[in-house]
Amino acid sequence: MRVPGWSPAALLLAACLWRLPPGRGAAGTEEVIVGEAGMSVVLVCRNVSERADEVDWFHGDPGAVPPLFSSNATLPKDARLSLVDNSSLHISALRPQDGGNYTCKEVLNETVQEHRVQLLVASGPSSVTVSISPAATLPNGTVYVDKRDAVMFSCTSNSHPEPTMGWTFQLPSSAPETFTEVNGSSTVYTLQNLSWRFQGNYSCTARNPLSGRSQTSTKELLVYYPPPSVPRCWAQTAQVGLMLQLFCNWPGGYPHPILQWTEDGRDLENSSWVVNATGTGDTHVETLSSSRLFHGKTFKCVGSHILKQEKAEPTCTVQIKAPSLATEPLKTCFVGGTVSLTCQVVESNPPARISWLRNVSQPEVEIQSGGRYLVTQEGSVSNLTIQNCSHDADEGYYVCKAENPVGLKEAYVSLTVKKPVNIVGVVGAVVVLLLLGVLVISGIILYYNPLLCLKGSIFRNQDSNDVFMLVDSDGEEEEEEREEEEVTGNSNVHRVTALVNGNSAQAGSGYHFTESDSNELHSELPTEEVEREERPTTQRPILPFLAEMDGTVGGS
């Protein structure tokens, strides 16, 4: 048996009820009919003979309840009931209380036949309502939540009997996915730590298990989150023309924030000196003419986000400044050498463009890298390197020029090109002068005190003293023999000998040599010792001097 419009669940339930054993509420049920509230249904009294005298319908078992409707009776007060083909019961505008067991009783002469029908009245589902909280609604009905919140989803519906309720989630351009299903008139679940992947359509579907009728309610959900920090502002020079560009950036939020540049509390976008205003994503840019700019002027960017409902709106400021330079005013380069001219921008906002000019007579001729010139820049420091310096081509003034939309600043560097100095010649000249000075001083000292040189020579020639000590040691025996004979000799000889030899000890002991003694001593010494004694250079001038002194003293 197939009932048109029945769902598989309704058929399964009807089959179960059909097979209930007698005496269990549905005793003797031969047929199950499902009707929907507000609709009409016909209960057929089957196997009715055409010769039946009377057909009665009971809402329950015959004998337990009075007849509901009879073919031989007048119509009851409830006009919703009627007979079809003088046997079937038609009920219009069904109500939930119309459900139950119905019995059709046929009276034919003295024969009575009964037919039992069970009517199930299904209502709903209706009023399916989806609620998402905490949340807010956009003008188009889209719901948005803060990703930092724990979001509760709830769904309710009216249905008889209780419906089966399920949630589905559908991303854009994808098939819906069921993630929960319960039996009941309401369902609730909570999501935490939402991300942008949870954006999409959330649908709640309630399905009546008898009628198979279903109803769905859908909410489009957006997950919003504010930027984590404050806006960031900066200024720069436009690529075309000397115009100021103000940048305001506030990343990290969804949807994109609203950014607005102001000057003294007034919106800049409506000012006459704004050339262009563009906004892309998290950045807002305004291009201003330089005609009304001056050093120290301040601009403010005000940011707002749909989730940022704070009293103090996040802001950032930009103060524009004219360039300020620092250079080395004097530089020197040797011919053929290399020199670097340095120019540093100490203060500038927006950053200034640095250029090098040759001199004041040609201020617009900018020096470019190439040949002997190399222009480099690291941050705010620019260097002009000149290789193979030339006196005629490179000496003179150089201009470091820094310019931004706020102002222009120039600094001058004087370059002197010199011929290289001969270091070796200078050092040699200094050494010669020092030697001449030493000789002059020595000559002056000798001129005024000649004995000082003689004493200095005696003290410096200690080797000669050693020679005479050796002679004294070798002729020690002969000297002892002569000592007694020459005790009475002239003491002047001993003093002179002591002075020449620098040996005061010998002068005290009274030793002296005469020319004859010296000759005898040399004759008695072996040839090798004589040669060894005559080898030192200091001995040659001293021995004749002693002989001369000895002769002079003896003569006197």
Coordinates of C-alpha atoms in Angstrom, one line a residue:
M1 CA 0.0 0.0 0.0
R2 CA 1.4 3.4 -1.0
V3 CA 0.0 6.7 0.2
P4 CA 0.8 9.6 -2.1
G5 CA 3.0 12.3 -0.5
W6 CA 4.2 10.1 2.3
S7 CA 7.8 10.1 3.2
P8 CA 9.8 6.9 4.0
A9 CA 9.7 7.7 7.7
A10 CA 6.0 8.1 7.7
L11 CA 5.5 4.8 5.8
L12 CA 7.8 3.1 8.3
L13 CA 5.8 4.4 11.3
A14 CA 2.6 3.4 9.6
A15 CA 3.8 -0.1 9.0
C16 CA 4.8 -0.4 12.6
L17 CA 1.4 0.8 13.8
W18 CA -0.3 -1.6 11.3
R19 CA 1.5 -4.6 12.7
L20 CA 0.7 -3.8 16.4
P21 CA -1.0 -6.8 18.0
P22 CA -4.7 -6.6 19.1
G23 CA -5.4 -5.1 22.5
R24 CA -2.6 -2.5 22.4
G25 CA -4.4 0.7 21.6
A26 CA -4.4 0.1 17.9
A27 CA -6.3 -3.1 18.1
G28 CA -8.0 -4.1 14.9
T29 CA -6.5 -1.3 12.9
E30 CA -6.6 -2.2 9.2
E31 CA -5.4 1.1 7.7
V32 CA -3.4 4.1 8.7
I33 CA -4.1 7.5 7.2
V34 CA -1.9 10.6 7.7
G35 CA -3.3 14.0 7.4
E36 CA -1.8 17.4 7.9
A37 CA -3.4 20.0 10.2
G38 CA -5.5 22.5 8.3
M39 CA -5.9 20.2 5.4
S40 CA -8.7 17.7 4.4
V41 CA -8.7 13.9 4.6
V42 CA -11.1 11.1 3.5
L43 CA -11.5 8.0 5.6
V44 CA -12.6 5.2 3.3
C45 CA -15.0 2.5 4.6
R46 CA -13.8 -0.5 2.6
N47 CA -15.8 -3.7 1.7
V48 CA -19.1 -1.9 2.0
S49 CA -21.9 -3.5 0.2
E50 CA -24.1 -1.5 -2.2
R51 CA -27.1 -2.9 -0.4
A52 CA -26.0 -1.6 3.0
D53 CA -28.9 0.0 4.8
E54 CA -26.8 2.1 7.2
V55 CA -23.1 3.2 7.7
D56 CA -22.0 4.6 11.0
W57 CA -18.6 6.2 11.9
F58 CA -17.2 6.1 15.4
H59 CA -14.2 8.0 16.8
G60 CA -13.1 5.0 18.8
D61 CA -14.6 1.5 19.4
P62 CA -18.3 1.0 18.7
G63 CA -20.3 0.7 21.9
A64 CA -17.7 2.7 23.8
V65 CA -18.5 6.0 22.2
P66 CA -21.5 7.4 20.5
P67 CA -21.6 7.5 16.7
L68 CA -19.7 10.3 15.2
F69 CA -21.6 10.4 12.0
S70 CA -24.4 8.2 10.5
S71 CA -25.8 7.9 7.0
N72 CA -29.3 7.8 8.4
A73 CA -28.8 10.8 10.8
T74 CA -28.9 14.4 10.2
L75 CA -25.6 16.3 10.0
P76 CA -24.0 17.1 13.3
K77 CA -23.1 20.6 14.4
D78 CA -19.5 20.1 13.2
A79 CA -19.8 20.9 9.5
R80 CA -16.3 19.7 8.9
L81 CA -17.7 16.2 8.7
S82 CA -19.4 14.7 5.6
L83 CA -20.0 11.4 3.8
V84 CA -18.6 10.6 0.4
D85 CA -20.3 8.0 -1.7
N86 CA -22.6 7.4 1.3
S87 CA -19.8 5.5 3.1
S88 CA -16.5 7.3 3.4
L89 CA -16.0 10.0 6.0
H90 CA -14.6 13.4 4.8
I91 CA -13.0 15.6 7.4
S92 CA -11.9 19.1 6.4
A93 CA -9.7 21.6 8.3
L94 CA -8.0 18.9 10.2
R95 CA -7.0 19.6 13.8
P96 CA -4.4 17.7 16.0
Q97 CA -7.3 16.5 18.2
D98 CA -8.9 14.8 15.1
G99 CA -6.2 12.1 15.2
G100 CA -7.0 8.7 16.6
N101 CA -8.8 5.4 15.7
Y102 CA -12.0 5.5 13.6
T103 CA -14.4 2.6 13.0
C104 CA -16.7 2.2 10.1
K105 CA -19.7 0.0 10.9
E106 CA -22.0 -1.4 8.1
V107 CA -25.5 -2.6 8.9
L108 CA -26.9 -5.0 6.3
N109 CA -30.2 -6.6 7.5
E110 CA -29.0 -8.5 10.5
T111 CA -25.2 -8.6 9.4
V112 CA -22.7 -6.1 10.8
Q113 CA -19.3 -5.5 9.3
E114 CA -16.6 -3.2 10.7
H115 CA -13.6 -1.5 9.2
R116 CA -11.0 0.3 11.4
V117 CA -8.8 3.3 10.3
Q118 CA -6.2 5.1 12.3
L119 CA -5.9 8.8 11.5
L120 CA -2.6 10.5 12.3
V121 CA -2.6 14.3 12.2
A122 CA 0.8 16.0 11.6
S123 CA 1.3 19.7 12.0
G124 CA 4.4 21.7 11.1
P125 CA 7.1 22.2 11.2
S126 CA 6.5 25.9 11.3
S127 CA 8.1 29.0 12.8
V128 CA 11.7 27.7 12.4
T129 CA 13.8 30.3 14.1
V130 CA 17.6 30.6 14.1
S131 CA 19.3 32.7 16.7
I132 CA 23.1 33.5 17.0
S133 CA 24.4 35.4 19.9
P134 CA 26.3 37.5 20.8
A135 CA 26.0 38.9 17.3
A136 CA 25.0 42.0 15.4
T137 CA 23.1 42.4 12.1
L138 CA 24.1 44.4 9.1
P139 CA 21.5 46.3 7.1
N140 CA 21.2 43.5 4.5
G141 CA 20.4 41.0 7.3
T142 CA 23.9 39.4 7.5
V143 CA 25.0 38.5 11.0
Y144 CA 28.5 39.1 12.2
V145 CA 30.3 38.0 15.4
D146 CA 33.5 38.8 17.1
K147 CA 36.0 36.0 16.8
R148 CA 37.1 36.4 20.4
D149 CA 33.6 35.6 21.7
A150 CA 32.0 32.2 22.4
V151 CA 29.1 32.1 20.0
M152 CA 25.9 30.2 20.7
F153 CA 23.7 28.9 17.9
S154 CA 20.0 27.9 18.7
C155 CA 17.1 26.7 16.6
T156 CA 13.4 26.2 17.5
S157 CA 10.3 25.1 15.6
N158 CA 6.7 24.1 16.1
S159 CA 5.8 20.6 15.0
H160 CA 3.5 17.7 15.9
P161 CA 4.9 15.2 16.5
E162 CA 8.4 16.5 17.6
P163 CA 10.5 17.1 14.5
T164 CA 14.0 16.0 13.6
M165 CA 16.2 19.1 13.6
G166 CA 19.6 19.3 11.9
W167 CA 22.3 22.0 11.3
T168 CA 24.2 22.4 8.0
F169 CA 27.1 24.6 7.1
Q170 CA 27.9 25.8 3.6
L171 CA 30.9 27.7 2.4
P172 CA 30.6 29.8 -0.7
S173 CA 30.8 27.7 -3.8
S174 CA 30.6 24.4 -1.9
A175 CA 28.0 21.8 -1.0
P176 CA 26.3 22.0 2.4
E177 CA 27.6 19.8 5.2
T178 CA 25.5 18.4 8.0
F179 CA 27.3 18.6 11.3
T180 CA 24.6 17.8 13.9
E181 CA 21.0 16.3 14.0
V182 CA 18.7 15.8 17.0
N183 CA 15.1 14.8 17.7
G184 CA 13.2 17.6 19.4
S185 CA 11.7 21.0 18.9
S186 CA 14.9 22.9 19.7
T187 CA 18.7 22.5 19.4
V188 CA 21.6 24.5 20.8
Y189 CA 25.4 24.4 20.4
T190 CA 28.3 26.7 21.0
L191 CA 31.4 27.5 19.0
Q192 CA 34.6 29.0 20.4
N193 CA 37.8 30.5 18.9
L194 CA 36.2 31.2 15.6
S195 CA 38.2 32.0 12.5
W196 CA 37.5 33.2 9.0
R197 CA 37.0 29.6 8.0
F198 CA 33.7 29.6 9.9
Q199 CA 32.2 32.2 7.7
G200 CA 29.3 31.0 5.6
N201 CA 25.6 30.0 5.7
Y202 CA 24.3 28.3 8.8
S203 CA 21.0 26.5 8.1
C204 CA 18.6 24.8 10.6
T205 CA 16.1 22.3 9.1
A206 CA 13.1 20.9 11.0
R207 CA 11.5 17.8 9.4
N208 CA 8.1 16.3 10.5
P209 CA 8.6 12.5 10.8
L210 CA 4.9 11.8 9.7
S211 CA 4.3 14.1 6.9
G212 CA 7.9 14.4 5.8
R213 CA 7.4 18.1 5.4
S214 CA 10.4 20.2 6.3
Q215 CA 11.2 23.8 6.8
T216 CA 14.7 25.5 6.8
S217 CA 15.9 28.8 8.2
T218 CA 19.4 30.1 7.1
K219 CA 21.6 32.8 8.5
E220 CA 24.7 34.1 6.8
L221 CA 27.5 34.5 9.3
L222 CA 30.6 36.7 9.1
V223 CA 33.5 36.5 11.5
Y224 CA 35.0 39.9 12.3
Y225 CA 38.1 40.8 14.3
P226 CA 39.7 44.2 14.9
P227 CA 43.3 45.2 14.1
P228 CA 45.6 44.1 17.0
S229 CA 47.5 47.4 17.3
V230 CA 47.2 51.1 16.5
P231 CA 47.4 52.7 13.0
R232 CA 50.9 53.5 11.6
C233 CA 51.6 56.7 9.7
W234 CA 54.4 58.0 7.5
A235 CA 55.1 60.5 4.8
Q236 CA 57.0 60.3 1.5
T237 CA 57.5 62.2 -1.6
A238 CA 55.4 61.4 -4.7
Q239 CA 57.2 59.7 -7.5
V240 CA 55.9 62.3 -10.0
G241 CA 56.1 65.9 -9.0
L242 CA 57.3 67.4 -5.7
M243 CA 54.1 66.6 -3.8
L244 CA 53.6 65.1 -0.3
Q245 CA 52.0 61.8 0.2
L246 CA 50.5 60.8 3.6
F247 CA 50.2 57.1 4.3
C248 CA 48.0 55.6 7.0
N249 CA 48.1 51.8 7.5
W250 CA 46.1 49.7 10.1
P251 CA 46.5 46.0 9.2
G252 CA 45.3 42.8 10.8
G253 CA 41.6 43.4 11.0
Y254 CA 38.5 42.2 9.2
P255 CA 36.7 43.9 7.6
H256 CA 39.1 46.7 6.5
P257 CA 39.1 49.7 8.9
I258 CA 38.0 53.2 8.0
L259 CA 40.9 55.6 7.9
Q260 CA 40.7 59.4 7.7
W261 CA 43.4 62.1 7.5
T262 CA 42.7 65.3 9.4
E263 CA 44.4 68.7 9.9
D264 CA 43.6 70.6 13.1
G265 CA 40.4 68.5 13.5
R266 CA 39.2 69.1 9.9
D267 CA 38.9 66.3 7.3
L268 CA 41.6 66.6 4.7
E269 CA 39.8 64.8 2.0
N270 CA 37.5 67.7 1.3
S271 CA 40.3 70.3 1.4
S272 CA 41.2 72.2 -1.8
W273 CA 44.9 71.4 -1.6
V274 CA 44.3 67.6 -1.7
V275 CA 45.3 66.4 -5.1
N276 CA 44.3 62.8 -4.8
A277 CA 42.9 60.4 -2.2
T278 CA 43.0 56.6 -2.5
G279 CA 42.3 53.7 -0.2
T280 CA 43.2 50.1 -0.8
G281 CA 42.5 47.6 1.9
D282 CA 44.2 48.6 5.1
T283 CA 46.0 51.7 3.8
H284 CA 44.7 55.1 3.0
V285 CA 46.8 57.6 1.0
E286 CA 46.3 61.3 0.5
T287 CA 48.4 63.4 -1.9
L288 CA 48.9 67.1 -1.1
S289 CA 50.2 70.0 -2.9
S290 CA 53.4 71.5 -1.5
S291 CA 52.1 75.1 -1.7
R292 CA 50.8 75.2 1.8
L293 CA 53.3 73.0 3.5
F294 CA 55.8 74.3 6.1
H295 CA 58.3 73.0 8.6
G296 CA 56.7 71.4 11.7
K297 CA 53.2 71.0 10.3
T298 CA 51.3 68.1 11.9
F299 CA 48.7 65.7 10.3
K300 CA 46.6 63.1 12.2
C301 CA 45.1 59.8 10.9
V302 CA 42.0 58.6 12.7
G303 CA 41.1 54.9 12.5
S304 CA 37.8 53.2 13.2
H305 CA 36.6 49.6 13.0
I306 CA 33.1 48.1 13.2
L307 CA 34.2 46.2 16.3
K308 CA 36.1 49.1 17.9
Q309 CA 33.5 51.1 19.7
E310 CA 35.9 52.8 22.1
K311 CA 35.6 56.3 23.4
A312 CA 39.2 57.2 22.3
E313 CA 39.6 56.3 18.6
P314 CA 43.1 54.9 17.6
T315 CA 45.2 57.6 15.9
C316 CA 48.7 58.3 14.7
T317 CA 50.4 61.6 13.7
V318 CA 53.0 62.7 11.2
Q319 CA 55.0 65.9 11.5
I320 CA 56.7 67.1 8.3
K321 CA 60.2 68.7 8.5
A322 CA 62.5 70.4 6.0
P323 CA 65.9 68.8 5.4
S324 CA 68.9 69.6 7.6
L325 CA 72.5 68.7 6.4
A326 CA 75.8 67.9 8.0
T327 CA 79.0 67.8 5.9
E328 CA 82.8 68.2 6.0
P329 CA 83.4 71.7 4.5
L330 CA 87.0 71.2 3.7
K331 CA 88.5 68.2 1.9
T332 CA 92.0 67.6 0.4
C333 CA 93.1 65.2 -2.3
F334 CA 96.5 64.6 -3.8
V335 CA 96.9 64.5 -7.6
G336 CA 96.1 61.0 -8.8
G337 CA 94.6 60.0 -5.5
T338 CA 91.0 59.2 -4.4
V339 CA 88.8 61.3 -2.1
S340 CA 85.2 60.8 -0.7
L341 CA 82.9 63.8 0.0
T342 CA 80.2 62.9 2.6
C343 CA 76.9 64.5 3.1
Q344 CA 74.4 63.4 5.8
V345 CA 70.7 64.4 6.1
V346 CA 70.3 64.9 9.8
E347 CA 66.6 65.7 9.8
S348 CA 64.0 65.4 7.1
N349 CA 60.4 64.1 6.9
P350 CA 59.5 62.9 4.3
P351 CA 63.0 61.6 3.5
A352 CA 64.9 64.1 1.3
R353 CA 66.3 63.3 -2.1
I354 CA 70.1 63.9 -2.1
S355 CA 72.1 65.1 -5.1
W356 CA 75.6 66.4 -5.8
L357 CA 76.3 69.5 -8.0
R358 CA 79.6 70.6 -9.4
N359 CA 79.6 74.3 -8.4
V360 CA 77.4 77.3 -8.1
S361 CA 77.9 78.4 -11.7
Q362 CA 76.1 75.4 -13.0
P363 CA 73.6 74.5 -10.2
E364 CA 71.4 72.3 -12.3
V365 CA 74.1 70.0 -13.5
E366 CA 73.9 66.9 -11.3
I367 CA 76.8 64.6 -10.9
Q368 CA 76.0 61.1 -11.9
S369 CA 77.9 57.9 -11.3
G370 CA 80.3 57.1 -14.1
G371 CA 83.9 57.6 -15.2
R372 CA 85.9 58.9 -12.2
Y373 CA 82.8 59.7 -10.2
L374 CA 80.8 57.3 -8.0
V375 CA 77.7 58.4 -6.1
T376 CA 76.4 56.1 -3.4
Q377 CA 73.8 56.4 -0.7
E378 CA 73.1 54.4 2.5
G379 CA 70.1 55.6 4.4
S380 CA 70.5 59.3 4.9
V381 CA 74.2 59.4 4.1
S382 CA 75.4 60.2 0.5
N383 CA 79.0 59.8 -0.6
L384 CA 80.6 61.3 -3.7
T385 CA 83.9 59.4 -4.5
I386 CA 86.3 61.0 -7.0
Q387 CA 89.1 58.8 -8.4
N388 CA 92.3 60.0 -10.0
C389 CA 92.0 63.5 -8.7
S390 CA 93.0 66.3 -11.1
H391 CA 93.9 69.8 -10.1
D392 CA 92.3 71.5 -13.1
A393 CA 89.2 69.3 -13.3
D394 CA 88.3 68.5 -9.7
E395 CA 89.5 71.4 -7.5
G396 CA 86.7 73.7 -6.4
Y397 CA 83.3 73.8 -4.6
Y398 CA 80.8 71.0 -4.6
V399 CA 77.2 71.4 -3.6
C400 CA 75.2 68.7 -1.6
K401 CA 71.5 69.4 -2.2
A402 CA 68.7 67.8 -0.2
E403 CA 65.1 68.5 -1.2
N404 CA 61.7 67.3 -0.1
P405 CA 58.2 68.8 -0.5
V406 CA 58.7 70.9 2.7
G407 CA 61.9 72.6 1.7
L408 CA 65.4 72.7 0.1
K409 CA 68.8 72.7 1.8
E410 CA 72.2 73.0 0.3
A411 CA 75.7 72.5 1.8
Y412 CA 79.1 73.4 0.2
V413 CA 82.3 71.3 0.3
S414 CA 85.6 72.8 -0.8
L415 CA 88.0 70.4 -2.4
T416 CA 91.7 71.2 -2.7
V417 CA 93.9 69.1 -4.9
K418 CA 97.7 69.1 -4.0
K419 CA 100.8 67.5 -5.5
P420 CA 102.1 64.6 -3.5
V421 CA 105.0 65.2 -1.1
N422 CA 108.3 63.2 -1.4
I423 CA 108.4 61.6 2.0
V424 CA 111.8 60.0 1.6
G425 CA 113.4 63.4 0.7
V426 CA 111.8 65.1 3.7
V427 CA 113.0 62.4 6.0
G428 CA 116.5 62.6 4.5
A429 CA 116.6 66.4 4.9
V430 CA 115.6 66.1 8.5
V431 CA 118.3 63.6 9.2
V432 CA 120.9 65.7 7.6
L433 CA 119.8 68.7 9.6
L434 CA 120.0 66.7 12.8
L435 CA 123.6 65.5 12.0
L436 CA 124.7 69.1 11.2
G437 CA 123.2 70.2 14.5
V438 CA 125.2 67.5 16.3
L439 CA 128.4 68.5 14.6
V440 CA 127.9 72.2 15.3
I441 CA 127.2 71.5 19.0
S442 CA 130.3 69.2 19.2
G443 CA 132.5 71.8 17.6
I444 CA 131.4 74.4 20.0
I445 CA 132.0 72.1 23.0
L446 CA 135.5 71.2 21.7
Y447 CA 136.3 74.8 21.1
Y448 CA 135.6 75.9 24.6
N449 CA 136.7 72.7 26.5
P450 CA 139.1 70.5 24.5
L451 CA 140.0 68.4 27.6
L452 CA 136.4 67.3 27.8
C453 CA 136.9 65.4 24.5
L454 CA 140.1 63.9 25.7
K455 CA 138.5 62.7 28.9
G456 CA 135.6 61.3 27.0
S457 CA 137.9 59.4 24.7
I458 CA 139.7 57.9 27.7
F459 CA 136.5 56.7 29.3
R460 CA 135.1 55.3 26.1
N461 CA 138.3 53.3 25.3
Q462 CA 138.3 50.9 28.1
D463 CA 139.9 48.3 25.8
S464 CA 143.2 50.2 25.8
N465 CA 143.2 50.0 29.6
D466 CA 143.0 46.3 29.4
V467 CA 146.0 46.2 27.0
F468 CA 148.2 48.0 29.5
M469 CA 147.0 45.8 32.3
L470 CA 148.1 42.8 30.2
V471 CA 151.5 44.3 29.7
D472 CA 151.9 45.0 33.3
S473 CA 150.9 41.4 34.1
D474 CA 153.4 39.9 31.6
G475 CA 156.3 42.1 32.9
E476 CA 155.4 41.7 36.5
E477 CA 158.7 40.1 37.5
E478 CA 160.8 42.7 35.6
E479 CA 158.8 45.5 37.1
E480 CA 159.4 44.1 40.6
E481 CA 163.1 44.2 39.9
R482 CA 163.1 47.7 38.6
E483 CA 160.9 48.9 41.4
E484 CA 163.7 49.2 43.8
E485 CA 165.9 51.0 41.3
E486 CA 163.4 53.5 40.1
V487 CA 161.7 54.4 43.4
T488 CA 163.4 57.7 43.4
G489 CA 162.1 58.5 39.8
N490 CA 160.2 61.6 39.0
S491 CA 156.6 61.3 40.2
N492 CA 155.3 63.4 37.3
V493 CA 155.9 60.5 34.9
H494 CA 153.7 58.3 37.0
R495 CA 150.9 60.9 37.1
V496 CA 151.0 61.4 33.4
T497 CA 150.9 57.6 32.8
A498 CA 147.9 57.3 35.1
L499 CA 146.1 60.1 33.4
V500 CA 146.7 58.6 29.9
N501 CA 145.7 55.1 30.9
G502 CA 142.7 56.2 33.0
N503 CA 143.9 54.0 35.8
S504 CA 144.3 55.8 39.1
A505 CA 145.4 52.6 40.8
Q506 CA 148.6 52.5 38.8
A507 CA 149.2 56.1 39.5
G508 CA 149.0 55.4 43.2
S509 CA 151.4 52.5 43.0
G510 CA 154.1 54.6 41.2
Y511 CA 154.5 52.4 38.1
H512 CA 156.0 54.1 35.0
F513 CA 157.6 53.2 31.7
T514 CA 160.5 54.7 29.9
E515 CA 161.3 54.4 26.2
S516 CA 164.1 52.0 26.9
D517 CA 162.0 49.9 29.2
S518 CA 159.3 49.8 26.6
N519 CA 161.8 48.6 24.0
E520 CA 163.2 46.0 26.3
L521 CA 159.8 44.8 27.2
H522 CA 158.8 44.4 23.5
S523 CA 162.1 42.6 22.8
E524 CA 161.6 40.1 25.6
L525 CA 158.0 39.3 24.7
P526 CA 157.4 36.6 22.1
T527 CA 156.6 37.6 18.6
E528 CA 153.0 36.4 18.8
E529 CA 152.3 38.4 22.0
V530 CA 153.8 41.5 20.5
E531 CA 151.6 41.2 17.4
R532 CA 148.6 40.5 19.6
E533 CA 149.4 43.6 21.7
E534 CA 149.9 45.8 18.6
R535 CA 146.6 44.8 17.1
P536 CA 144.2 47.1 19.0
T537 CA 143.9 50.5 17.4
T538 CA 143.9 52.3 20.7
Q539 CA 147.4 51.1 21.6
R540 CA 149.2 52.7 18.6
P541 CA 148.7 56.4 19.5
I542 CA 149.2 55.8 23.2
L543 CA 152.7 54.1 23.2
P544 CA 154.5 56.8 21.2
F545 CA 152.7 59.3 23.5
L546 CA 154.1 57.6 26.6
A547 CA 157.6 57.5 25.0
E548 CA 157.4 61.1 24.2
M549 CA 156.2 62.0 27.6
D550 CA 159.0 59.9 29.2
G551 CA 161.6 61.6 27.1
T552 CA 160.3 65.0 28.0
V553 CA 160.2 64.3 31.7
G554 CA 163.7 62.7 31.6
G555 CA 165.0 65.7 29.7
S556 CA 163.6 68.1 32.2

